[in-house]
Structure formats: C-alpha cells, structure tokens
C-alpha cells in the first residue's frame, strides 16, 4: 500500500512537471511579429527586437545552458568570471563560516537564557528587537564599521542566523521536564554534568529545529548579501547575469540556489533524526 | 641571478620572452622570484640585465655574439658598447622603474563603457607595461565602490567625476581627502526613453515622468537636471528623478517602472538592442566634451605610494590615449565585452565605441564622437560640478571652488605624466566651455548659479 502510494505520488509529480514544462514552452514560443527592418539596422539589434523572440527563455534554452554549465563548472577566467561550481563553493563557504560562528554563540547563550529566568526576562527585549531586522539593513552598517566586505558578508550571515537558534535553544532548555531535573537534583548531579547529560539530550530536538530554520535563513541571506557586495559567490553570479539581462542564467541560478538550500536543510534534518527520542 | 652576458660560454636562448628560460611558464615563475630579489639585489644585477638586452639587440644570432666576445674579451666589449650606448644611464632608469612600493593592486570598476581605459588596461597589457600586476574587480554599485575604496579593499577605483569631490567635502560620506588625477571618458552618455514615448520628443511634454540616473552625485544627474531646467521643467517638482544602478535600468524600463533615463553606455544601447527604448539625445548635445567618469584614489594612497601611483596613472593615461583612437575601438570592444568585464554582447559595446549605432527608431546614426577618451582633469570641470551641487542644494554655504578643484583634480600631476608617456598635455588647467549654448566662466561660479531661473539656493 505504502509503495503504491509512493509510486502514485511519483507519477503525479512527473505529470505536474511535464505540464509545467509544456506550459512554459508554449508561453515562450515566438509570438511577436517579425518587424520589417533595414538589414543594416537589423544587424545592430538583438533577437528580441528583430525576430520577435520572447525575452523570456524557453525550457530548452535553459536546459542547453545548464548542460554548458555542467560541462565546465570550475572554469576561472579572471576575477570577475568564474564557473558556477566555484561561485557555489564561495557561497557555501561563507554560509558555513557565518553559521558556525552563530552556532558557537547561540547555543551557549541559549543555555544561559534557558536555565536562568532572570536572564531570560532581561535579554528578551533585545532579542525581540533584533530578530526581525532584515539582513540587508545590516549591510551598510557592517561595511562601514568592519571595513571589509568579505567579513561583512559573514557578519550578516552570523547576525541573521543567530536569533532562531538562540530562541529555540532557550525554549528547549527552559522546557525540559521538571521531573528529570528533580531526579538529577536528588542524585546531586553537578550543574555542568546536568547541563550535558540531562538538559542537552532533552533539548536537542528543539535546538536542531532552530538550527534548521537558521541554515535556511543563512542561505537566503547570502544571495542578497553577495548581490550587494559583489565579487564572488552565487549572489554575484545572479547580479552579473542580470547586468547582461541573461534571464536564462538567472533561472539557472534560481534552480541551483533552491537545490543547495534543500541539500543543506536535508542534511540537518538527518542530524535531527539522530537526536530525537521517543517520549 | 643573471648569467653574465659578456661570458662567451653562456647561451642566451630565445625560447621565452627574455631568452633565459626553456618555456614561457618558467620565465614567469622566474620573474616572480626575481621581483622579490630585485629589491635587495645590487646594481650589478641591473647592469647585466640591461647589457644583456642591448647585446641581444645588437647580435640577434647568439653565435655571433659569442664570437664577438671571444675576440674582444668581456671587459673590452662592455667598454666598446658603452661608448655608444649609455649602459650606466639605462641601468639607472631600469632600477628606478622597478622601485614600486606596491606591485599587486586591486582596482574597482562598474561595468559601463566609461570605465573602458581602466578595464582594457588589463586585457591589453597596459598595467603590465608599467610594471604593475593589477586585478580589476567589478563592483555592484557606486556606494559599494566608494565604501570598498575607503576601506582600502581597492587601491584605486573608477568613480563618477563628482564623487571624489563629494567624498572630499564629506557630502553623502565621511570627509576623506580624495584625488581624481584622470578623467576617463568624455561624452558617452545618452537620454533613453521607453518606446511608448516615441512621439514625445519635446521635454516640455515630460511632466510627471519618472526618470532614472545612476547616482545622486553623478554627471548624469546634473546634466539631466540642467537639460530639464533649460526646457522649463523643474527637476524636483515636475518629474521624479531616482537613482537606479545602471544594470537595473533596462529591466526597470522594460517593466514600465520608469519612463526613461540619462545613463552611461552600454545601458542606452542595450535598451535599444532589446527593443525596449530609443535614444532620445546623446549627452554631447547637451555639453560637447563633458567629463563623465574618473579614475580616483585616496590622497593617502597617492602620498604613501608615489611611484606606484605614477605607474598606475601612466598606465591609465596610456590606455586612455589608445582608446581615443578610432581605429582601436573595435579591438577594445572585443576585449572588454566578455563576462569578466562588461558582460554584454560585442555588437552593443561596438556600437557605443565606434559611434555607428541603431537609435531604436529604425535609423542607423553615425556619431564618431559619441564617446571619446581624454584623461586631462580640467579644474574648470570640477568647478562646474561644484556649481551644480550648490545649485541643486547638495552643498550649502560658502564653497571654496578653486581650492577644492585644485586639491581633488590633480591637473599638474596629469600634465607631468602625460609628457612622460609622450602625449601633449594642454597648457592651461582651466578652460571655458558652454553647456547648451550658455558659456561657463570658471572664475565666477556664484554668478553662474544665480543666473539660472530654476535653482534650490
């Protein structure tokens, strides 16, 4: 029954995908009338203007371009033109670094906030204020104070992926069952040991959920940050292709960004499965 | 480190550029190692290198040279050569050229044809010619290029010619003494309107338009405001002028978000190429030979690295002179179109640089001076820009026009370096010019401002 369901779902997914591609193909076929132009003039104009080709690329244009990128993902033609693979590596590297620093800060701080109601109350207004700030609002401030665009991008990742982890850790730690803490107390467990052997395993699923939300946010932010700062990364790639009005490459970047974001999320989901426990 | 060229046993083979190495790759590796050594090594090194070059020129066939040295002996040969070729002077010159404080530089640019000399100097080898290893980096916008240059991520950068003035005065940024020793391009901008406005060729019909310029502190902003005001349209109340980064302009025009723009190329030509707009007017019709973008560096960089700065500026001046020749424009268009630089179709860039272009209305227009390149930063350009900044309320109070112009637009440096690379600089650092038929006298900027009907002072 279950395999039957998987099969049916697979078929339905495929049909939906095929329908989407077909609709896309039909929508982007040549529709405009071919303008009557002097050949000398037409030579100076683009295909959109001369043949009435839609400015939106069709699915086959995109597929061909994807193949081109896949054939050679790591080329390096100077500081402003690198392969898609290299750009992705830059972005993932930045995200990992900023995210890792955020983990190192958020989890210990979250523990402190979760274990102490006083800290919780005292820090809450700050967290609530900082949490909704858009990543790009930080950018000019970071560029101005840090005076280094690479570090600024990492800082923006850090500051934006911090809050969900912090809040979730604090919440997870604060909502560890009273009975377990009482057992620990009757056994006279030292605070540090209590934190690692009782609270951490109990709060782990909540913490992991926070980490999953954060990695999603970090990946969202990096694209925007790189578009703003330029230089390297998938965000820069999108910007550079926008500059050339190359919608094909923009669509490919969107696909790739989605794919990598999904992989990052799935990786953390796997980790989360390890730490969940039956109640 | 160099073989003694006066020793007949040594073979000066010609398998790489200098003849010392088996392959070009080895040659480059050795050059890198050399440049580190050169700083500490003695005059003798240079002497050998220079002598070797001279000898190779004299005896292209290695066997002949060796025979010559064999007969005369090394010291006699050296004396014989130096009697007609000043080896000592040549060595000194060579040593001087290599005393650069910094060789690996980063220069920022915005992907527009105004940056042509800065960009093309990399693929066409103008930086290398002056002993520099420059990486040209594309920046996402004017605010970013400003911040990255202030942060010293870039050693120097392509800027809009009003920007160094604004930064120096602390308008729209913290006050940091900046210099602009070279103008990049003159002319080369245009007003492009959306296709739906093709019958509204008179600016008086433009009330309510949304127009875009690349930056608040740009020639584009001042030229557009000037043009509108001369036609009786108040640029602050009758139309809306917004700052939109050049790459986003065509996309916005297509999306009907704006009615037109006064923008740098290739944006204008790209709008035509994609059939979304037409070129209403070239900026040379507002002010012929107006400056647009410049090459800028902080005063600190100039003071700390005088030799590097001179070499860098010489590369730019050299490249600018090369770009100003019409016969080189096609080659340049091909060199700067790839994704690493402008990332545009070659046809678009070529139409901009050669001045033979489609106007978007079905005509092929020929205007050879659509864009031109002239490095000389006339102080009167700065004064005009300052007068417009004051006219539109970007700066308030008293302005010491002459002093700021002299401090930022380093015309005297440019004069000196233009001579060094074999160009003829103009004899004066100011000149009068006219904008839309109205003469500008650089000695009376305040009178000029008060002569306008539409102003914000």
XYZ file of C-alpha atoms in Angstrom:
736
model
C 0.000 0.000 0.000
C 2.756 2.402 1.004
C 4.935 1.612 -2.033
C 1.851 2.004 -4.168
C 1.357 5.465 -2.687
C 4.984 6.416 -3.366
C 4.618 5.267 -6.947
C 1.430 7.197 -7.471
C 2.945 10.300 -5.921
C 5.976 9.922 -8.198
C 3.833 9.660 -11.286
C 1.790 12.675 -10.230
C 4.975 14.695 -9.620
C 6.217 13.781 -13.059
C 2.938 14.708 -14.725
C 2.876 18.062 -12.948
C 6.468 18.714 -14.019
C 5.720 17.783 -17.635
C 2.642 20.026 -17.644
C 4.692 22.898 -16.257
C 7.397 22.484 -18.892
C 4.821 22.256 -21.662
C 3.027 25.388 -20.454
C 6.338 27.199 -20.192
C 7.320 26.120 -23.698
C 4.049 27.256 -25.199
C 4.140 30.568 -23.346
C 7.613 31.461 -24.600
C 7.263 30.429 -28.234
C 7.915 33.091 -30.848
C 4.872 35.248 -30.731
C 5.868 38.755 -31.761
C 5.517 39.778 -35.352
C 8.732 39.966 -37.313
C 9.402 43.652 -37.759
C 10.252 44.911 -41.202
C 13.742 46.286 -40.817
C 16.536 47.550 -42.946
C 19.155 44.738 -42.854
C 21.944 47.113 -41.899
C 19.851 48.298 -38.966
C 18.743 44.798 -38.032
C 22.373 43.720 -37.720
C 22.771 46.165 -34.861
C 19.727 44.912 -32.986
C 19.121 41.949 -30.710
C 16.962 38.925 -31.455
C 14.112 40.178 -29.269
C 13.791 43.243 -31.454
C 14.410 41.654 -34.856
C 12.694 38.266 -34.748
C 10.090 38.949 -32.099
C 11.683 36.278 -29.907
C 10.236 36.345 -26.411
C 12.570 37.955 -23.875
C 11.736 35.029 -21.608
C 13.767 31.933 -22.458
C 12.037 28.623 -23.102
C 12.760 25.386 -21.196
C 15.065 24.102 -23.939
C 17.241 27.235 -23.832
C 17.595 26.725 -20.106
C 18.377 23.015 -20.447
C 21.077 23.723 -23.034
C 22.659 26.336 -20.821
C 22.548 24.032 -17.786
C 24.394 21.430 -19.815
C 27.007 24.054 -20.716
C 27.496 24.899 -17.033
C 27.658 21.221 -16.036
C 30.330 20.523 -18.621
C 32.638 23.103 -17.157
C 31.646 24.128 -13.628
C 35.087 25.189 -12.392
C 36.496 27.491 -15.051
C 38.268 30.635 -13.940
C 38.509 33.432 -16.487
C 39.722 36.177 -14.218
C 38.498 37.769 -11.009
C 35.010 38.584 -12.292
C 34.146 35.468 -14.271
C 34.302 32.093 -12.573
C 32.419 28.842 -13.058
C 29.156 28.084 -11.311
C 30.863 25.449 -9.153
C 33.433 27.926 -7.856
C 30.754 30.536 -7.149
C 28.718 27.988 -5.192
C 31.789 26.936 -3.234
C 32.383 30.559 -2.237
C 28.784 30.978 -1.101
C 28.633 27.713 0.809
C 31.961 28.532 2.440
C 30.710 31.926 3.603
C 27.449 30.469 4.874
C 29.241 27.716 6.761
C 31.641 30.122 8.415
C 28.990 32.635 9.483
C 26.641 29.870 10.530
C 29.313 28.040 12.534
C 30.165 31.204 14.470
C 26.459 31.730 15.101
C 26.133 28.168 16.437
C 29.080 28.737 18.763
C 27.461 31.873 20.149
C 23.772 30.948 20.079
C 23.827 27.563 21.796
C 25.814 28.516 24.941
C 23.916 31.794 25.220
C 20.650 29.957 24.693
C 21.569 27.608 27.544
C 22.221 30.504 29.875
C 18.954 32.192 28.937
C 17.004 28.951 29.174
C 18.421 27.982 32.565
C 18.060 31.394 34.169
C 14.603 33.030 34.206
C 16.288 36.301 35.198
C 18.486 36.384 32.078
C 15.525 35.324 30.033
C 13.477 38.320 31.143
C 16.427 40.701 30.929
C 17.552 39.762 27.410
C 14.142 39.176 25.906
C 13.500 42.778 24.754
C 16.840 42.911 22.940
C 16.247 39.609 21.190
C 12.750 40.599 20.149
C 14.069 43.869 18.768
C 16.984 42.362 16.845
C 15.173 39.330 15.473
C 13.025 40.969 12.784
C 15.762 43.168 11.288
C 16.295 42.479 7.622
C 19.749 41.164 6.768
C 20.364 43.841 4.177
C 19.691 46.577 6.680
C 22.820 45.412 8.486
C 24.957 45.606 5.373
C 25.802 49.331 5.183
C 26.496 49.394 8.910
C 28.736 46.320 8.671
C 30.624 47.675 5.660
C 31.152 50.934 7.454
C 32.355 49.566 10.774
C 34.114 46.328 9.802
C 35.725 47.922 6.756
C 36.000 44.648 4.888
C 33.338 43.396 2.524
C 34.164 39.681 2.894
C 33.941 39.840 6.681
C 30.810 41.991 6.416
C 29.040 39.299 4.408
C 29.960 36.699 7.015
C 28.843 39.025 9.786
C 25.453 39.449 8.143
C 25.053 35.667 7.936
C 26.056 35.419 11.557
C 23.682 38.056 12.846
C 20.709 36.698 10.901
C 21.160 33.021 11.695
C 21.767 33.758 15.369
C 18.252 34.528 16.558
C 16.213 31.413 15.637
C 18.902 29.199 17.178
C 19.117 31.347 20.285
C 15.391 31.425 20.836
C 14.917 27.734 20.145
C 17.792 26.719 22.392
C 16.467 28.878 25.209
C 12.991 27.490 24.727
C 14.222 23.884 24.561
C 16.348 24.290 27.649
C 13.594 26.016 29.608
C 11.033 23.360 28.812
C 12.992 20.314 29.957
C 10.643 18.288 32.134
C 10.688 19.203 35.814
C 10.739 15.511 36.849
C 14.060 14.905 35.092
C 15.640 17.929 36.673
C 14.340 16.825 40.069
C 15.821 13.363 39.601
C 19.134 14.972 38.740
C 18.873 17.117 41.862
C 18.160 14.179 44.159
C 21.168 12.377 42.669
C 23.230 15.530 43.429
C 24.451 15.900 39.835
C 26.798 18.880 39.389
C 25.433 21.732 37.239
C 27.837 21.204 34.329
C 27.115 17.488 34.207
C 23.408 18.197 34.485
C 23.660 20.511 31.500
C 25.406 17.952 29.320
C 23.748 14.691 30.349
C 20.202 15.777 31.160
C 19.339 19.092 29.554
C 21.291 18.835 26.294
C 19.793 15.487 25.151
C 16.344 16.632 26.227
C 16.582 19.943 24.439
C 18.463 18.609 21.379
C 15.433 18.181 19.083
C 14.289 21.758 19.716
C 17.824 23.067 19.236
C 18.136 21.196 15.951
C 14.863 22.675 14.748
C 16.290 26.125 15.453
C 19.446 25.198 13.578
C 17.399 24.082 10.585
C 15.492 27.346 10.475
C 18.776 29.204 10.755
C 20.552 27.458 7.916
C 17.588 28.276 5.692
C 17.818 31.916 6.666
C 21.601 31.955 6.219
C 21.228 30.631 2.695
C 18.537 33.219 1.915
C 20.746 35.986 3.213
C 23.939 35.043 1.387
C 22.414 35.551 -2.042
C 21.175 39.014 -1.147
C 24.434 39.937 0.562
C 26.546 38.829 -2.379
C 24.372 40.730 -4.812
C 25.067 43.829 -2.807
C 28.795 43.383 -2.207
C 29.764 41.682 -5.461
C 32.981 39.898 -6.250
C 32.305 36.194 -5.852
C 29.517 33.831 -4.929
C 26.216 32.735 -6.411
C 24.584 36.058 -5.499
C 27.214 37.907 -7.512
C 26.629 35.473 -10.369
C 22.915 36.361 -10.412
C 23.733 40.060 -10.345
C 26.328 39.752 -13.119
C 23.881 37.889 -15.336
C 21.147 40.380 -14.563
C 23.584 43.009 -15.735
C 23.678 41.170 -19.059
C 19.872 40.689 -18.942
C 20.541 36.965 -19.275
C 17.305 35.539 -17.916
C 18.493 32.018 -18.777
C 21.353 32.231 -16.332
C 19.162 33.874 -13.721
C 16.707 30.974 -13.940
C 19.566 28.503 -13.622
C 20.867 30.318 -10.566
C 17.413 30.169 -9.011
C 17.314 26.403 -9.579
C 20.790 25.944 -8.153
C 20.085 28.138 -5.129
C 16.958 26.095 -4.421
C 18.837 22.835 -4.820
C 21.673 23.760 -2.489
C 19.253 25.181 0.077
C 17.329 21.924 0.018
C 20.507 19.875 0.464
C 21.591 21.950 3.449
C 18.166 21.575 5.043
C 18.037 17.827 4.385
C 21.483 17.355 5.910
C 20.331 18.968 9.151
C 17.064 17.009 9.061
C 19.161 13.837 9.041
C 21.121 15.011 12.056
C 17.852 15.863 13.790
C 16.643 12.293 13.296
C 19.639 11.025 15.283
C 18.867 13.100 18.338
C 15.120 12.653 18.543
C 13.945 10.202 21.129
C 10.618 8.559 21.742
C 8.920 10.211 24.688
C 70.846 35.516 -10.793
C 71.505 36.650 -14.354
C 74.078 34.919 -16.439
C 76.949 37.162 -17.363
C 76.159 38.116 -20.950
C 79.772 39.034 -21.535
C 80.819 35.451 -20.892
C 81.001 33.720 -24.252
C 80.171 30.338 -22.724
C 76.716 31.405 -21.771
C 73.939 30.765 -24.206
C 71.139 33.345 -24.444
C 68.479 31.186 -25.968
C 65.264 32.803 -27.227
C 62.668 30.300 -26.194
C 60.833 32.713 -23.888
C 60.287 36.446 -23.798
C 63.615 37.167 -22.124
C 65.516 34.267 -23.604
C 66.690 32.822 -20.304
C 64.189 30.059 -19.825
C 63.108 26.971 -21.644
C 59.446 27.972 -21.660
C 57.211 30.987 -21.044
C 55.910 29.325 -17.859
C 59.408 29.023 -16.409
C 60.085 32.567 -17.448
C 57.097 33.848 -15.487
C 57.990 31.803 -12.414
C 61.496 33.176 -12.531
C 60.204 36.725 -12.985
C 58.145 36.406 -9.858
C 61.136 35.126 -7.915
C 63.215 37.911 -9.396
C 60.947 40.733 -8.429
C 61.393 39.702 -4.786
C 65.137 39.543 -5.200
C 65.432 42.705 -7.201
C 64.516 44.826 -4.243
C 67.558 43.669 -2.297
C 69.954 42.920 -5.077
C 72.706 45.213 -6.254
C 73.170 47.460 -9.202
C 75.259 44.761 -10.877
C 72.144 42.742 -11.490
C 70.515 45.533 -13.421
C 73.712 46.185 -15.289
C 73.866 42.626 -16.524
C 70.211 42.601 -17.456
C 70.440 45.868 -19.352
C 73.690 44.855 -21.011
C 72.192 41.554 -21.993
C 69.222 43.255 -23.611
C 71.497 45.610 -25.504
C 73.717 42.759 -26.630
C 70.802 40.725 -27.824
C 69.542 43.634 -29.856
C 72.979 44.036 -31.408
C 73.508 40.350 -32.127
C 70.227 38.581 -32.695
C 72.149 35.401 -33.518
C 73.666 34.002 -30.352
C 76.697 32.524 -32.118
C 77.688 35.966 -33.471
C 77.624 37.486 -30.035
C 79.776 34.761 -28.630
C 82.245 35.120 -31.465
C 82.357 38.884 -30.862
C 83.011 38.425 -27.158
C 85.569 35.738 -27.798
C 87.579 38.074 -29.997
C 87.406 41.189 -27.831
C 87.126 39.872 -24.288
C 84.241 40.766 -21.992
C 85.552 43.997 -20.473
C 86.642 45.485 -23.793
C 83.275 44.588 -25.282
C 81.452 46.293 -22.428
C 83.593 49.398 -22.839
C 83.072 49.367 -26.594
C 79.324 49.156 -26.243
C 79.047 51.774 -23.530
C 80.937 54.207 -25.733
C 77.847 54.460 -27.940
C 75.108 53.218 -25.622
C 74.850 54.717 -22.121
C 74.716 51.451 -20.168
C 75.006 53.257 -16.842
C 72.052 55.549 -17.550
C 69.936 52.738 -18.873
C 70.636 50.733 -15.744
C 69.632 53.618 -13.556
C 66.398 54.109 -15.436
C 65.639 50.426 -15.157
C 66.351 50.417 -11.431
C 64.094 53.430 -10.910
C 61.184 51.881 -12.739
C 61.262 48.831 -10.512
C 61.242 50.796 -7.243
C 57.461 50.469 -6.974
C 56.136 50.470 -3.426
C 53.394 48.051 -4.281
C 53.020 45.896 -7.357
C 49.863 43.892 -6.796
C 46.945 46.256 -6.931
C 43.195 45.968 -6.947
C 41.219 48.478 -8.953
C 37.434 48.579 -8.795
C 35.140 49.352 -11.693
C 31.459 49.490 -12.576
C 30.621 47.572 -15.766
C 29.954 50.533 -18.091
C 31.861 51.798 -21.114
C 33.021 54.858 -19.157
C 35.467 52.530 -17.418
C 36.958 51.461 -20.760
C 40.545 52.632 -20.086
C 40.600 51.091 -16.601
C 39.225 47.781 -17.843
C 41.057 47.458 -21.144
C 44.407 48.205 -19.497
C 44.184 44.706 -18.015
C 43.475 42.518 -21.091
C 45.532 44.720 -23.417
C 48.552 44.786 -21.105
C 48.873 48.467 -20.178
C 49.327 47.748 -16.478
C 51.968 45.099 -17.138
C 53.810 47.516 -19.406
C 54.297 49.832 -16.439
C 55.391 47.028 -14.134
C 52.108 46.532 -12.276
C 50.056 43.475 -11.588
C 46.537 44.857 -11.434
C 43.387 42.891 -10.762
C 40.327 44.755 -11.981
C 37.310 43.982 -9.815
C 33.719 44.530 -10.781
C 31.702 46.314 -8.101
C 27.943 46.169 -7.685
C 27.224 49.888 -7.348
C 28.571 53.330 -6.659
C 28.004 53.228 -2.915
C 29.822 49.889 -2.723
C 32.751 51.082 -4.816
C 33.000 54.145 -2.585
C 32.967 52.075 0.614
C 35.394 49.484 -0.706
C 37.849 52.186 -1.748
C 37.528 53.953 1.586
C 38.082 50.559 3.308
C 41.244 50.094 1.212
C 39.976 46.887 -0.358
C 40.595 48.654 -3.635
C 43.744 50.688 -4.109
C 42.070 52.898 -6.665
C 38.766 52.893 -8.455
C 36.583 54.057 -11.268
C 34.273 56.761 -9.926
C 31.803 59.254 -11.262
C 33.664 62.514 -11.593
C 31.594 64.309 -8.897
C 32.207 61.530 -6.356
C 35.794 62.394 -5.325
C 34.613 65.991 -4.822
C 31.683 64.836 -2.701
C 33.834 62.453 -0.645
C 36.473 65.119 -0.078
C 33.852 67.558 1.176
C 32.058 64.901 3.171
C 28.804 65.179 1.235
C 26.975 61.859 1.391
C 30.008 60.249 3.042
C 32.599 60.947 5.721
C 35.071 63.574 4.619
C 38.203 61.846 3.337
C 40.679 63.693 1.134
C 40.330 62.194 -2.316
C 42.014 62.817 -5.624
C 40.972 62.363 -9.203
C 44.091 62.536 -11.328
C 42.471 61.454 -14.592
C 39.171 61.750 -16.388
C 38.210 58.526 -18.119
C 35.816 59.444 -20.824
C 34.179 62.484 -22.262
C 30.664 62.364 -23.741
C 29.346 58.805 -23.947
C 26.022 59.188 -22.118
C 22.530 59.463 -23.523
C 18.906 60.038 -22.641
C 16.892 56.927 -23.438
C 13.104 56.862 -23.309
C 10.644 53.987 -23.352
C 9.263 53.096 -26.792
C 5.776 54.309 -25.843
C 7.121 57.880 -25.632
C 8.488 57.953 -29.153
C 6.264 60.882 -30.071
C 7.156 62.942 -27.008
C 10.466 64.296 -28.221
C 9.965 67.699 -26.581
C 10.984 67.722 -22.876
C 8.085 70.110 -22.172
C 5.793 67.106 -22.589
C 7.655 65.160 -19.903
C 5.744 66.404 -16.837
C 5.101 63.518 -14.458
C 7.820 61.327 -15.925
C 9.813 59.015 -13.711
C 13.423 59.298 -14.802
C 16.488 57.444 -13.574
C 20.109 58.440 -13.120
C 22.880 56.153 -11.838
C 23.737 58.077 -8.663
C 22.899 61.341 -6.914
C 26.455 62.596 -7.287
C 26.853 61.975 -10.977
C 27.264 63.998 -14.137
C 24.121 62.224 -15.288
C 22.096 63.774 -12.524
C 23.481 67.265 -13.172
C 23.175 67.019 -16.960
C 19.609 65.726 -16.796
C 18.601 68.429 -14.328
C 20.288 71.065 -16.458
C 18.564 69.818 -19.607
C 15.148 69.685 -17.954
C 15.529 73.088 -16.298
C 16.595 74.725 -19.565
C 13.377 73.357 -21.041
C 11.333 74.819 -18.218
C 10.755 71.582 -16.327
C 11.593 71.723 -12.629
C 13.557 68.521 -11.970
C 12.401 68.345 -8.351
C 8.681 69.018 -8.697
C 7.613 68.329 -12.306
C 9.329 64.972 -12.675
C 10.700 62.339 -10.349
C 14.413 61.592 -10.616
C 15.603 58.476 -8.867
C 18.974 56.809 -8.507
C 18.931 53.355 -10.107
C 22.094 51.256 -10.612
C 22.885 51.000 -14.341
C 22.340 47.232 -14.659
C 18.806 47.568 -13.297
C 17.802 50.391 -15.620
C 16.890 48.344 -18.704
C 14.982 45.830 -16.592
C 13.038 48.702 -14.997
C 12.368 50.341 -18.344
C 11.018 47.063 -19.706
C 8.855 46.636 -16.624
C 7.436 50.136 -17.207
C 8.715 51.245 -13.838
C 10.455 54.290 -15.283
C 9.834 56.380 -18.380
C 13.453 56.893 -19.268
C 16.936 57.594 -18.014
C 20.070 59.539 -18.559
C 22.529 56.728 -18.268
C 26.016 55.623 -19.136
C 26.501 53.218 -22.003
C 26.175 50.312 -22.737
C 22.844 50.714 -20.902
C 21.338 53.002 -23.560
C 22.420 50.842 -26.456
C 21.307 47.738 -24.589
C 17.813 49.178 -24.229
C 17.751 49.726 -27.988
C 19.236 46.283 -28.677
C 16.445 44.651 -26.692
C 13.807 46.817 -28.287
C 12.590 48.464 -25.085
C 13.734 52.026 -25.652
C 15.112 54.560 -28.092
C 17.944 57.054 -27.800
C 16.400 60.497 -27.486
C 19.584 62.510 -27.228
C 23.309 61.954 -26.824
C 24.862 63.787 -23.898
C 27.263 65.549 -26.243
C 24.259 67.501 -27.490
C 23.907 68.996 -24.008
C 27.564 69.729 -23.430
C 30.063 68.594 -26.011
C 33.211 67.010 -24.481
C 31.818 66.944 -20.962
C 33.667 64.737 -18.467
C 31.834 61.759 -17.046
C 33.769 59.208 -15.071
C 37.158 59.492 -13.493
C 39.953 57.491 -12.062
C 40.180 58.143 -8.319
C 42.413 57.259 -5.390
C 42.652 58.490 -1.829
C 45.209 61.156 -1.056
C 46.718 58.712 1.421
C 47.413 56.161 -1.323
C 48.963 58.839 -3.513
C 51.239 60.036 -0.710
C 52.280 56.598 0.540
C 52.958 55.055 -2.843
C 54.151 57.860 -5.110
C 55.910 55.573 -7.622
C 53.124 53.027 -7.792
C 50.633 55.836 -8.172
C 52.673 57.330 -11.015
C 52.959 53.967 -12.765
C 49.249 53.307 -12.332
C 48.299 56.710 -13.624
C 50.679 56.326 -16.554
C 49.003 53.024 -17.461
C 45.627 54.742 -17.373
C 46.777 57.748 -19.396
C 48.422 55.410 -21.877
C 45.261 53.311 -22.178
C 43.117 56.430 -22.495
C 45.262 57.677 -25.362
C 44.969 54.295 -27.043
C 41.199 54.284 -26.577
C 40.825 57.746 -28.067
C 41.995 56.472 -31.451
C 39.044 55.437 -33.582
C 40.923 52.610 -35.295
C 41.457 50.805 -31.980
C 37.823 50.884 -30.882
C 36.761 47.557 -32.408
C 39.615 45.703 -30.762
C 38.768 47.347 -27.438
C 35.083 46.444 -27.767
C 36.045 42.815 -28.194
C 38.473 42.918 -25.277
C 36.047 44.381 -22.751
C 32.764 42.652 -23.683
C 33.297 39.209 -22.053
C 31.672 38.220 -18.761
C 34.831 39.071 -16.835
C 34.419 42.749 -17.719
C 31.239 44.343 -19.104
C 29.323 41.116 -19.780
C 27.499 42.448 -22.829
C 27.055 41.337 -26.447
C 30.001 42.592 -28.513
C 27.681 44.352 -31.000
C 26.288 46.550 -28.246
C 29.706 47.662 -26.997
C 30.963 48.105 -30.533
C 28.052 50.391 -31.431
C 28.846 52.530 -28.414
C 32.576 52.782 -29.038
C 32.523 53.198 -32.814
C 29.613 55.630 -32.774
C 27.754 53.853 -35.574
C 24.606 52.766 -33.843
C 20.937 51.934 -34.101
C 18.862 54.646 -32.419
C 15.875 52.424 -31.688
C 13.610 54.262 -34.149
C 14.864 52.485 -37.258
C 17.781 54.755 -38.134
C 21.472 53.986 -38.181
C 23.203 57.030 -36.727
C 26.860 57.859 -37.247
C 28.408 59.990 -34.499
C 32.106 59.203 -34.204
C 32.439 61.323 -31.054
C 29.552 59.629 -29.267
C 32.165 58.698 -26.687
C 35.749 59.841 -26.537
C 38.586 59.478 -24.087
C 40.685 62.318 -22.760
C 42.476 61.992 -19.430
C 43.000 65.669 -18.666
C 41.110 66.714 -15.483
C 40.472 70.409 -16.112
C 39.878 72.225 -12.846
C 37.020 74.083 -14.507
C 35.187 70.746 -14.798
C 35.327 70.424 -11.024
C 34.127 73.982 -10.581
C 31.159 73.401 -12.879
C 30.253 70.240 -10.959
C 30.517 72.099 -7.633
C 28.329 74.884 -9.014
C 25.641 72.325 -9.895
C 25.934 70.642 -6.498
C 25.270 74.001 -4.947
C 22.550 74.874 -7.457
C 20.565 71.771 -6.513
C 21.169 72.121 -2.784
C 23.531 69.188 -2.323
C 26.044 71.544 -0.717
C 25.179 74.620 1.249
C 27.028 77.725 2.387
C 30.268 79.105 1.034
C 32.339 76.893 -1.213
C 35.997 77.496 -1.971
C 35.640 76.348 -5.583
C 39.214 76.923 -6.723
C 40.801 75.276 -3.704
C 38.714 72.090 -3.795
C 39.109 71.807 -7.557
C 42.900 72.069 -7.269
C 43.057 69.644 -4.366
C 40.979 66.917 -5.985
C 41.576 67.203 -9.734
C 45.343 66.771 -9.899
C 45.833 68.506 -13.231
C 49.521 69.254 -12.648
C 50.345 65.586 -11.973
C 48.495 64.594 -15.096
C 50.402 67.188 -17.121
C 53.708 65.778 -15.937
C 52.817 62.132 -16.547
C 51.201 62.836 -19.913
C 54.543 64.269 -21.009
C 56.326 61.177 -19.700
C 54.250 58.831 -21.804
C 54.762 61.039 -24.854
C 51.480 62.929 -25.038
C 50.952 66.660 -25.305
C 49.016 67.951 -22.329
C 47.026 71.170 -22.606
C 48.873 74.257 -21.447
C 46.239 75.539 -19.024
C 44.411 73.732 -16.259
C 41.154 75.583 -16.792
C 39.115 76.250 -19.866
C 35.805 77.851 -20.606
C 33.096 75.860 -22.285
C 29.424 76.200 -22.937
C 26.582 73.997 -21.808
C 23.510 74.153 -24.053
C 24.819 77.369 -25.556
C 25.397 79.085 -22.217
C 29.015 79.963 -21.510
C 30.514 78.986 -18.195
C 33.184 81.203 -16.694
C 35.115 79.153 -14.091
C 36.235 82.285 -12.268
C 32.652 83.342 -11.428
C 30.760 80.236 -10.334
C 28.441 82.112 -7.954
C 27.255 84.473 -10.695
C 26.684 81.431 -12.869
C 24.437 79.822 -10.258
C 22.373 82.940 -9.695
C 21.836 83.322 -13.440
C 19.553 80.275 -13.524
C 15.799 80.600 -13.116
C 15.303 77.150 -11.596
C 17.573 76.511 -8.617
C 17.407 75.436 -4.977
C 19.527 78.109 -3.308
